[in-house]
CSV table of C-alpha atoms in Angstrom, one decimal:
chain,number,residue,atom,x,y,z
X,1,UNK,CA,12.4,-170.8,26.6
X,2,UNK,CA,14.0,-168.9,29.5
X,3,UNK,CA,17.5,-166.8,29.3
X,4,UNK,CA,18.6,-169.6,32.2
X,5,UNK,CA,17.1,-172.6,30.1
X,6,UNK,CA,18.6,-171.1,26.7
X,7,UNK,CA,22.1,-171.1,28.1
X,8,UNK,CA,21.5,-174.7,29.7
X,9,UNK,CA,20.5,-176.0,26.3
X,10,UNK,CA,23.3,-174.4,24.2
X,11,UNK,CA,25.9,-175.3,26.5
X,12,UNK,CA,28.1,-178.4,25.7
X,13,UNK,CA,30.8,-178.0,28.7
X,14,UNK,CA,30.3,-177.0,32.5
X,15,UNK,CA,33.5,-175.3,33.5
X,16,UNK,CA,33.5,-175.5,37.4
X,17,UNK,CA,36.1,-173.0,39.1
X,18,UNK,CA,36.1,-173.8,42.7
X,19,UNK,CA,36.9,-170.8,45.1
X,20,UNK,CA,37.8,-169.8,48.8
X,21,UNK,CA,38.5,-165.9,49.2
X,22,UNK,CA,41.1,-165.7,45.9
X,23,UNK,CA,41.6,-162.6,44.3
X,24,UNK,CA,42.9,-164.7,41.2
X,25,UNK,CA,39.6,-165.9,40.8
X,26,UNK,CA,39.1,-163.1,37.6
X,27,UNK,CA,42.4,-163.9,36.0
X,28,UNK,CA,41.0,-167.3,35.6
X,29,UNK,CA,37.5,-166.8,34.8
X,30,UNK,CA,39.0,-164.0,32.1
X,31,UNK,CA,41.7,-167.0,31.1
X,32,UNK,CA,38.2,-168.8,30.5
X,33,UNK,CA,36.6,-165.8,28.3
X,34,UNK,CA,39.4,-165.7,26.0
X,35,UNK,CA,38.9,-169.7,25.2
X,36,UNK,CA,38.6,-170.4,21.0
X,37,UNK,CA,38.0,-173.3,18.8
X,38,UNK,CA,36.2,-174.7,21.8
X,39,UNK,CA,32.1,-175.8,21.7
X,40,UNK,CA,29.6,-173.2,24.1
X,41,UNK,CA,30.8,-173.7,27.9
X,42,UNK,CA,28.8,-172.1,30.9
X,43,UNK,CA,31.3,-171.7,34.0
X,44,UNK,CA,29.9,-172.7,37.8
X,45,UNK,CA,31.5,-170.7,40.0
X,46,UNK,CA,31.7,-172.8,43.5
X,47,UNK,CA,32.3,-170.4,46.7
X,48,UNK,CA,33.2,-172.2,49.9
X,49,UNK,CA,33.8,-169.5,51.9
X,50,UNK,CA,31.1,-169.2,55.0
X,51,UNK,CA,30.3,-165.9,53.1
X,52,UNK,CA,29.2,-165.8,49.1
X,53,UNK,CA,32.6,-164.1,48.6
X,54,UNK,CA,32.6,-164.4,45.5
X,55,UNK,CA,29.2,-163.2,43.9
X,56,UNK,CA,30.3,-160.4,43.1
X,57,UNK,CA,32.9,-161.8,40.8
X,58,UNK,CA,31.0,-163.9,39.3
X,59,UNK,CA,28.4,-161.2,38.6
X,60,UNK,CA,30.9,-159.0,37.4
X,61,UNK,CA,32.4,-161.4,35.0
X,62,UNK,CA,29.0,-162.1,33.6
X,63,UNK,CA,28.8,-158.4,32.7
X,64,UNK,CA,32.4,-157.6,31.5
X,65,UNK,CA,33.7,-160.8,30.3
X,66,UNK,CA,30.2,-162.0,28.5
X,67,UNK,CA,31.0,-165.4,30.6
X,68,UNK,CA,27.6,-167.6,31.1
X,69,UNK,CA,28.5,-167.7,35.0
X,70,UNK,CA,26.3,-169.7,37.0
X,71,UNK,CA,26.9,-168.9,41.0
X,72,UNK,CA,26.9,-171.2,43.9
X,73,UNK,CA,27.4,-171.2,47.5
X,74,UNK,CA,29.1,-174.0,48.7
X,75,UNK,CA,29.9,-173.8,52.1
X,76,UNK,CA,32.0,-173.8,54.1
X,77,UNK,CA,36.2,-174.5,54.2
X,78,UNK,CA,35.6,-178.3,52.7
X,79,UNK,CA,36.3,-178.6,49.1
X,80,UNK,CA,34.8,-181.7,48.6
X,81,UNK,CA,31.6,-180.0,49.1
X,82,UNK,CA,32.5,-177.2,46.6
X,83,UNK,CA,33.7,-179.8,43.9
X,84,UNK,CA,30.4,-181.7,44.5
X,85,UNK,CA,28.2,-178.7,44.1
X,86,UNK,CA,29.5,-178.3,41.0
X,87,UNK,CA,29.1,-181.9,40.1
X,88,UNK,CA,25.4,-181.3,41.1
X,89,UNK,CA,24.7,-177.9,38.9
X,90,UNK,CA,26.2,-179.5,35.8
X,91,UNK,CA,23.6,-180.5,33.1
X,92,UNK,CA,26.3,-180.4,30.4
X,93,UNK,CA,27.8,-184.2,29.4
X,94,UNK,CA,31.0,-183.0,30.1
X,95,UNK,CA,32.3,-180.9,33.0
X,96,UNK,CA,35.7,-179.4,32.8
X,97,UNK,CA,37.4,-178.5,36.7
X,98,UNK,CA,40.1,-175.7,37.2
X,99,UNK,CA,41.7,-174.1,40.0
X,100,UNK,CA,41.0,-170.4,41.1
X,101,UNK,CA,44.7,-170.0,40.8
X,102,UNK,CA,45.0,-171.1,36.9
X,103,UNK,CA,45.3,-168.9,34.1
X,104,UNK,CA,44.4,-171.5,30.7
X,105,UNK,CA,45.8,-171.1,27.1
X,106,UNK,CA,43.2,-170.0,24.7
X,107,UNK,CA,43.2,-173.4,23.2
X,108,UNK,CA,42.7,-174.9,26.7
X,109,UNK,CA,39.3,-176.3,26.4
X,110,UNK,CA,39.6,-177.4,22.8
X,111,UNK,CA,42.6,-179.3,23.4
X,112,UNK,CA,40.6,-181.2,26.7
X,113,UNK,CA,37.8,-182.0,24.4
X,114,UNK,CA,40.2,-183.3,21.7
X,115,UNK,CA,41.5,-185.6,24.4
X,116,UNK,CA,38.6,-187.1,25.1
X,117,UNK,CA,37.8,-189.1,22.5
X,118,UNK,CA,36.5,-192.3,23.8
X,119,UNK,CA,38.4,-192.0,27.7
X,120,UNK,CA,35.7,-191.1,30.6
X,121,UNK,CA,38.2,-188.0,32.1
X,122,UNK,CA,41.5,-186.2,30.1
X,123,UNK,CA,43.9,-184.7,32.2
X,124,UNK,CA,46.1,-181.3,31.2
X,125,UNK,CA,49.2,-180.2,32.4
X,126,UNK,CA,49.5,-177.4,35.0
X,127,UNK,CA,52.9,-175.6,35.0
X,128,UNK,CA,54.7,-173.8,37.8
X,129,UNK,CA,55.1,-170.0,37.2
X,130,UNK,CA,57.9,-169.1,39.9
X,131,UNK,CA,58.2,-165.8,40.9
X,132,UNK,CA,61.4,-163.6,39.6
X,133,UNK,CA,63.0,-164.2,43.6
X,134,UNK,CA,62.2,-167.8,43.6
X,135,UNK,CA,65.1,-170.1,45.0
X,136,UNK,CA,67.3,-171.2,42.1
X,137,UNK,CA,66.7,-175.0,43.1
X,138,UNK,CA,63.2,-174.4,43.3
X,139,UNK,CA,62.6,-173.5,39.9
X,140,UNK,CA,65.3,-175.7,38.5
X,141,UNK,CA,63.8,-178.8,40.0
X,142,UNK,CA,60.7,-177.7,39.2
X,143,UNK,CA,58.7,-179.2,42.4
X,144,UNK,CA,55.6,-177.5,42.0
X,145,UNK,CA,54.4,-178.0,38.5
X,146,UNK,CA,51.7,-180.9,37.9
X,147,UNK,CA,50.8,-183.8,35.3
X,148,UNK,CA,50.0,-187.4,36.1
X,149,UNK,CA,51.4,-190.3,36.1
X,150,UNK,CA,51.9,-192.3,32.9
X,151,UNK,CA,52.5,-195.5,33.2
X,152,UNK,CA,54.3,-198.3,30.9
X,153,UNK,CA,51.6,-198.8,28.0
X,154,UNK,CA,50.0,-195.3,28.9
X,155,UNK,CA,48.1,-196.7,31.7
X,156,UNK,CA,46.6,-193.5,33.9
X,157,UNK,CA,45.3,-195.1,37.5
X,158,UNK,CA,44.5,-191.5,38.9
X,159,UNK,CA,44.6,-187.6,38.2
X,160,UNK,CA,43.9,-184.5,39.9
X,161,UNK,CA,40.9,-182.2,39.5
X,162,UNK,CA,42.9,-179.1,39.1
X,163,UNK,CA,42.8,-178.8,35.3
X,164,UNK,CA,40.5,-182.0,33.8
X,165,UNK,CA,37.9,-182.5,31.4
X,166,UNK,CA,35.3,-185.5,32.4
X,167,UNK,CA,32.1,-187.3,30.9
X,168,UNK,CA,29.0,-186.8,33.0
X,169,UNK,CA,27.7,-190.0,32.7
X,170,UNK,CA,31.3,-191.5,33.1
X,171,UNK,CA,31.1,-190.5,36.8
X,172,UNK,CA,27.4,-191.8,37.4
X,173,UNK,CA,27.3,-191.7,41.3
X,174,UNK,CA,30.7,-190.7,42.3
X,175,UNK,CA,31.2,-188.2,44.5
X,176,UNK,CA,34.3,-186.3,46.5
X,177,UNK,CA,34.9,-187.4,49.8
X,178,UNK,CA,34.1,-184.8,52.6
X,179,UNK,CA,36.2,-186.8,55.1
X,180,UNK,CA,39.4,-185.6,52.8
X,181,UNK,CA,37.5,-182.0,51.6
X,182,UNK,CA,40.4,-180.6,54.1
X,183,UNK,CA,42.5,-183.0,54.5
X,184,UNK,CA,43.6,-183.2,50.5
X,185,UNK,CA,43.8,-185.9,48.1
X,186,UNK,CA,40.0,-186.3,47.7
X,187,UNK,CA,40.7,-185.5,44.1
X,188,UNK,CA,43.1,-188.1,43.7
X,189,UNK,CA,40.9,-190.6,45.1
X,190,UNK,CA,38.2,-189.8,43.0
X,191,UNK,CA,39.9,-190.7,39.8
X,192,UNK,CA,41.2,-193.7,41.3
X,193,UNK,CA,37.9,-194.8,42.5
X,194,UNK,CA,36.8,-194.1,39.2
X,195,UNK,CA,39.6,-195.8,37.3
X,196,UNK,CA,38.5,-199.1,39.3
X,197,UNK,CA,35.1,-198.5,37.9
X,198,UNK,CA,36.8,-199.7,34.0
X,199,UNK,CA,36.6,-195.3,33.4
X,200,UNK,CA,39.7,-194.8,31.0
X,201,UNK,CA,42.0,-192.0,31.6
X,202,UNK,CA,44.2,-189.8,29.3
X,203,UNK,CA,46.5,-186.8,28.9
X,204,UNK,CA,46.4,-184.1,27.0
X,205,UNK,CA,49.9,-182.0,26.9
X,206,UNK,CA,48.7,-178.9,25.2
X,207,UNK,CA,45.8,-178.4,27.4
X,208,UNK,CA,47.9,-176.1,29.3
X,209,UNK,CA,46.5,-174.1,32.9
X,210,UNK,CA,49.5,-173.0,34.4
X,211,UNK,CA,49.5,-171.5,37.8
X,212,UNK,CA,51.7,-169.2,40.3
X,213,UNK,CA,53.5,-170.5,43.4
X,214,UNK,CA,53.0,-168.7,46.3
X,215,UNK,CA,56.1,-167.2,48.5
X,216,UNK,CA,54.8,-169.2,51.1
X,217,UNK,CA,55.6,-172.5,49.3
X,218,UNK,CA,58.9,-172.1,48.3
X,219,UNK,CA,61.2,-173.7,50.9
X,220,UNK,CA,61.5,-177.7,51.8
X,221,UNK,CA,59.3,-177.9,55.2
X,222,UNK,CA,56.1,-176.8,53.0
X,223,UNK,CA,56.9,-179.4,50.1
X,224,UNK,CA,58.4,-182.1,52.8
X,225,UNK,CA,54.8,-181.7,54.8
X,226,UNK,CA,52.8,-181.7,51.2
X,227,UNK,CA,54.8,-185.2,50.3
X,228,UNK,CA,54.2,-186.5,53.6
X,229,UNK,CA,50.4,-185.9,52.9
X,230,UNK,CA,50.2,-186.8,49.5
X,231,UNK,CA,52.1,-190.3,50.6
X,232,UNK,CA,49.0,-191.2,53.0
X,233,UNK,CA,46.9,-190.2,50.2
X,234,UNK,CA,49.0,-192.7,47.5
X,235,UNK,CA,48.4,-195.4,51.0
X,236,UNK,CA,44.9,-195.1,50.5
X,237,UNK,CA,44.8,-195.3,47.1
X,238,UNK,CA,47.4,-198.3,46.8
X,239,UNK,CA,44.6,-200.2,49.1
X,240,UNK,CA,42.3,-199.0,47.2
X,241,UNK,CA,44.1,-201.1,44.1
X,242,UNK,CA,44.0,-204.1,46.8
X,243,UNK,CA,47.1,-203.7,48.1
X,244,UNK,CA,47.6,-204.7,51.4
X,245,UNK,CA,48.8,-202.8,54.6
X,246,UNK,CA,52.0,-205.1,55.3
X,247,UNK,CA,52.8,-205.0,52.2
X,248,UNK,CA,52.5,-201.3,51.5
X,249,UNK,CA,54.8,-200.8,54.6
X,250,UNK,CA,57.3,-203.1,53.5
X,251,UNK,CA,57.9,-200.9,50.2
X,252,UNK,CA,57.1,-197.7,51.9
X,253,UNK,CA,60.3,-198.7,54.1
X,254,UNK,CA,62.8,-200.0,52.1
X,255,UNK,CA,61.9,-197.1,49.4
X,256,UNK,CA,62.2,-194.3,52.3
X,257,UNK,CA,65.5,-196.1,53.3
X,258,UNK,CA,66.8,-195.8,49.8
X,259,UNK,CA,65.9,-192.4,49.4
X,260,UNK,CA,67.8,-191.0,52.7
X,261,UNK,CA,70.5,-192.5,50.8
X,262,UNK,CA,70.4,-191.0,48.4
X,263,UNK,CA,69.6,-188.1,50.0
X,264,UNK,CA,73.3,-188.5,51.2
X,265,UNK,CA,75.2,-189.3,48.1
X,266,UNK,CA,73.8,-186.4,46.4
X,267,UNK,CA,73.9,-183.5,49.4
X,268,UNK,CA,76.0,-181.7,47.1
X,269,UNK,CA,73.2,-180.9,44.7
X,270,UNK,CA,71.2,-178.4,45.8
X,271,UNK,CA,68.2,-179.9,43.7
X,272,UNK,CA,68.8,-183.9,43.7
X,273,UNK,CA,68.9,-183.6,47.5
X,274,UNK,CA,65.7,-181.8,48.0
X,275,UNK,CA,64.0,-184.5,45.7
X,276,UNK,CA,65.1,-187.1,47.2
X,277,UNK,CA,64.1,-185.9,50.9
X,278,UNK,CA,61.1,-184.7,49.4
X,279,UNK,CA,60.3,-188.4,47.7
X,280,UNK,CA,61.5,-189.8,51.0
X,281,UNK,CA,58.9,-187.8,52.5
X,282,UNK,CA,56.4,-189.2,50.6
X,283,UNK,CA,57.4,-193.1,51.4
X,284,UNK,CA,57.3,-192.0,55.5
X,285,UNK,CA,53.7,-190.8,55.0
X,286,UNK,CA,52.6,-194.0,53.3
X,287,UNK,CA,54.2,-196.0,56.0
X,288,UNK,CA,53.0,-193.7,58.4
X,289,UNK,CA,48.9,-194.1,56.5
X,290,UNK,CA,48.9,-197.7,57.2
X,291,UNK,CA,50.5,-197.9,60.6
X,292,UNK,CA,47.6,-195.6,61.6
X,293,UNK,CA,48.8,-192.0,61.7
X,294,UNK,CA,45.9,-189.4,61.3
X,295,UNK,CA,45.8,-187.7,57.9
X,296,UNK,CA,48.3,-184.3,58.0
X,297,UNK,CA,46.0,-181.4,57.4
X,298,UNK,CA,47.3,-178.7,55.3
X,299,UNK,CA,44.1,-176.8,54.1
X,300,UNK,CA,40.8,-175.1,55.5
X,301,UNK,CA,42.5,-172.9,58.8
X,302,UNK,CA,43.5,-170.4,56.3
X,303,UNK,CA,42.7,-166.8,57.6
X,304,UNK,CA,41.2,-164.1,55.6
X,305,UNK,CA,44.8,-162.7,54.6
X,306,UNK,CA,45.9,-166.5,53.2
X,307,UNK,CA,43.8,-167.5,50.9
X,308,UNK,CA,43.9,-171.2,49.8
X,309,UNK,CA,42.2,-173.8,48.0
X,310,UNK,CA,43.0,-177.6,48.1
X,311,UNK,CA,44.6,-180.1,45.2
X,312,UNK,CA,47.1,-182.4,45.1
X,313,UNK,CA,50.0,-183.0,42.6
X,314,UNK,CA,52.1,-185.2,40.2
X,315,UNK,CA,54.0,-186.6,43.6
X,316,UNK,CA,50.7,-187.2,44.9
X,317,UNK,CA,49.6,-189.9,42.1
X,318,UNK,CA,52.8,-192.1,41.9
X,319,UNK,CA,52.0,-194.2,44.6
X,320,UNK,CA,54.4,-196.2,46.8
């Protein structure tokens, strides 16, 4: 049997690490070396740059870190079609996704498989790490960190792909969605899609990937335009469910209208206002989804000096 065959047969988990021109790409794929207590993983390293970037990463991380790195090229600026490359090179039954930007526990993987038990995908947490100048309100309200939404009886209806274990023959057919690959929320999507298919859905707290926020994110027009996005994503996932678009803008209204008032009672909190603009925010893009507003894009024009990669985050899954 071949080195390449050998390492397919041993392996029990496909990590997939989707890239676009990020320098943190070795923090996580060294995150990923230091993994214990978890069964043999080979990592698919999915470059979606125009250029294979990232090769030489992955070769050298196959060298240093002793990772079973398997590289492809996945062009170009669409990260649908980086995330369904990886779908495509996985032979393992389960396939693990995390962001180039995440740095995992050394338990990470073990606590993912743990979680799996009898659900078709297991979600982890990914915490904020703010920067020593971040805004106080920032890091107080916490705005940037990510977990899904749980609902009464523990009921999961979506996730995000930026830290999640899933069952290879749980997702059968499914694929991301090009037409969102640079849009966002075609992670978010996904998981709904395959919650209607009966897949269960769970969480796993201590299957921690925590990640830094940029400089570049920390101030209210990036996270009012994110929330505005991520509401036409919760839209199109709420019609999805069956929900219709009268109804969806009837409670995208009268929940945007209570949120600018609240917005108003609590201006004197630097932290309670922002949320509720931001939640507000989210309402007016929902509304704004079903009256027929293009999708805001807010990924893929990056330039070589701002690197970027696409997912979506806790506001993103709880709906309208």
């Amino acid at each position: 049997m071949g080195e390449a065959q050998q390492h397919k047969a041993e392996a029990a988990v496909d990590v997939c690490v989707c890239t676009f021109r990020r320098t943190s790409l070795w923090d996580t794929l060294a995150s990923l070396a230091l993994q214990i207590g978890a069964p043999p993983m080979r990592v698919i390293v999915a470059d979606n740059d125009d250029t294979p970037s990232a090769a030489a990463v992955a070769a050298r991380a196959r060298a240093e870190l002793g990772l079973d790195v398997h590289y492809v090229h996945a062009p170009a600026r669409n990260i649908s079609i980086a995330r369904n490359a990886c779908l495509e090179a996985a032979t393992a039954d389960l396939v693990a996704f995390i962001d180039d930007d995440e740095i995992a526990v050394p338990t990470w993987l073990a606590a993912l498989v743990s979680g799996i038990t009898n659900y078709g995908a297991v979600f982890g947490p990914v915490p904020a790490r703010y920067p020593p100048d971040a805004p106080a309100w920032a890091e107080k309200g916490d705005f940037h960190s990510t977990r899904p939404v749980i609902l009464a009886g523990g009921d999961i209806r979506t996730g995000y792909s930026g830290n999640v274990l899933l069952r290879r023959g749980a997702i059968g057919d499914l694929r991301f969605d090009p037409a969102l690959g640079r849009v966002g929320g075609e992670d978010t999507v996904f998981f709904a899609l395959l919650y209607n298919r009966g897949v269960k859905l769970n969480f796993a707290p201590e299957a921690i990937a925590s990640e830094d926020v940029p400089a570049n994110r920390l101030n209210l027009p990036w996270l009012l335009r994110r929330s505005f996005r991520t509401g036409q994503t919760a839209a199109r996932t709420a019609q999805l469910r069956g929900q219709s678009a009268p109804a969806i803008a009837m409670l995208s209204t009268a929940k945007a209208a209570y949120c600018g008032a609240a917005a108003l009672l609590t201006a004197w909190s630097p932290v309670r206002v922002r949320r509720n603009l931001i939640r507000g925010a989210l309402h007016v893009g929902a509304l704004a989804k079903v009256l027929g507003a293009k999708d805001l894009t807010m990924y893929g024009a990056a330039s070589p000096a701002a690197p970027q990669s696409v997912r979506s985050t806790s506001a993103a899954q709880k709906g309208v």
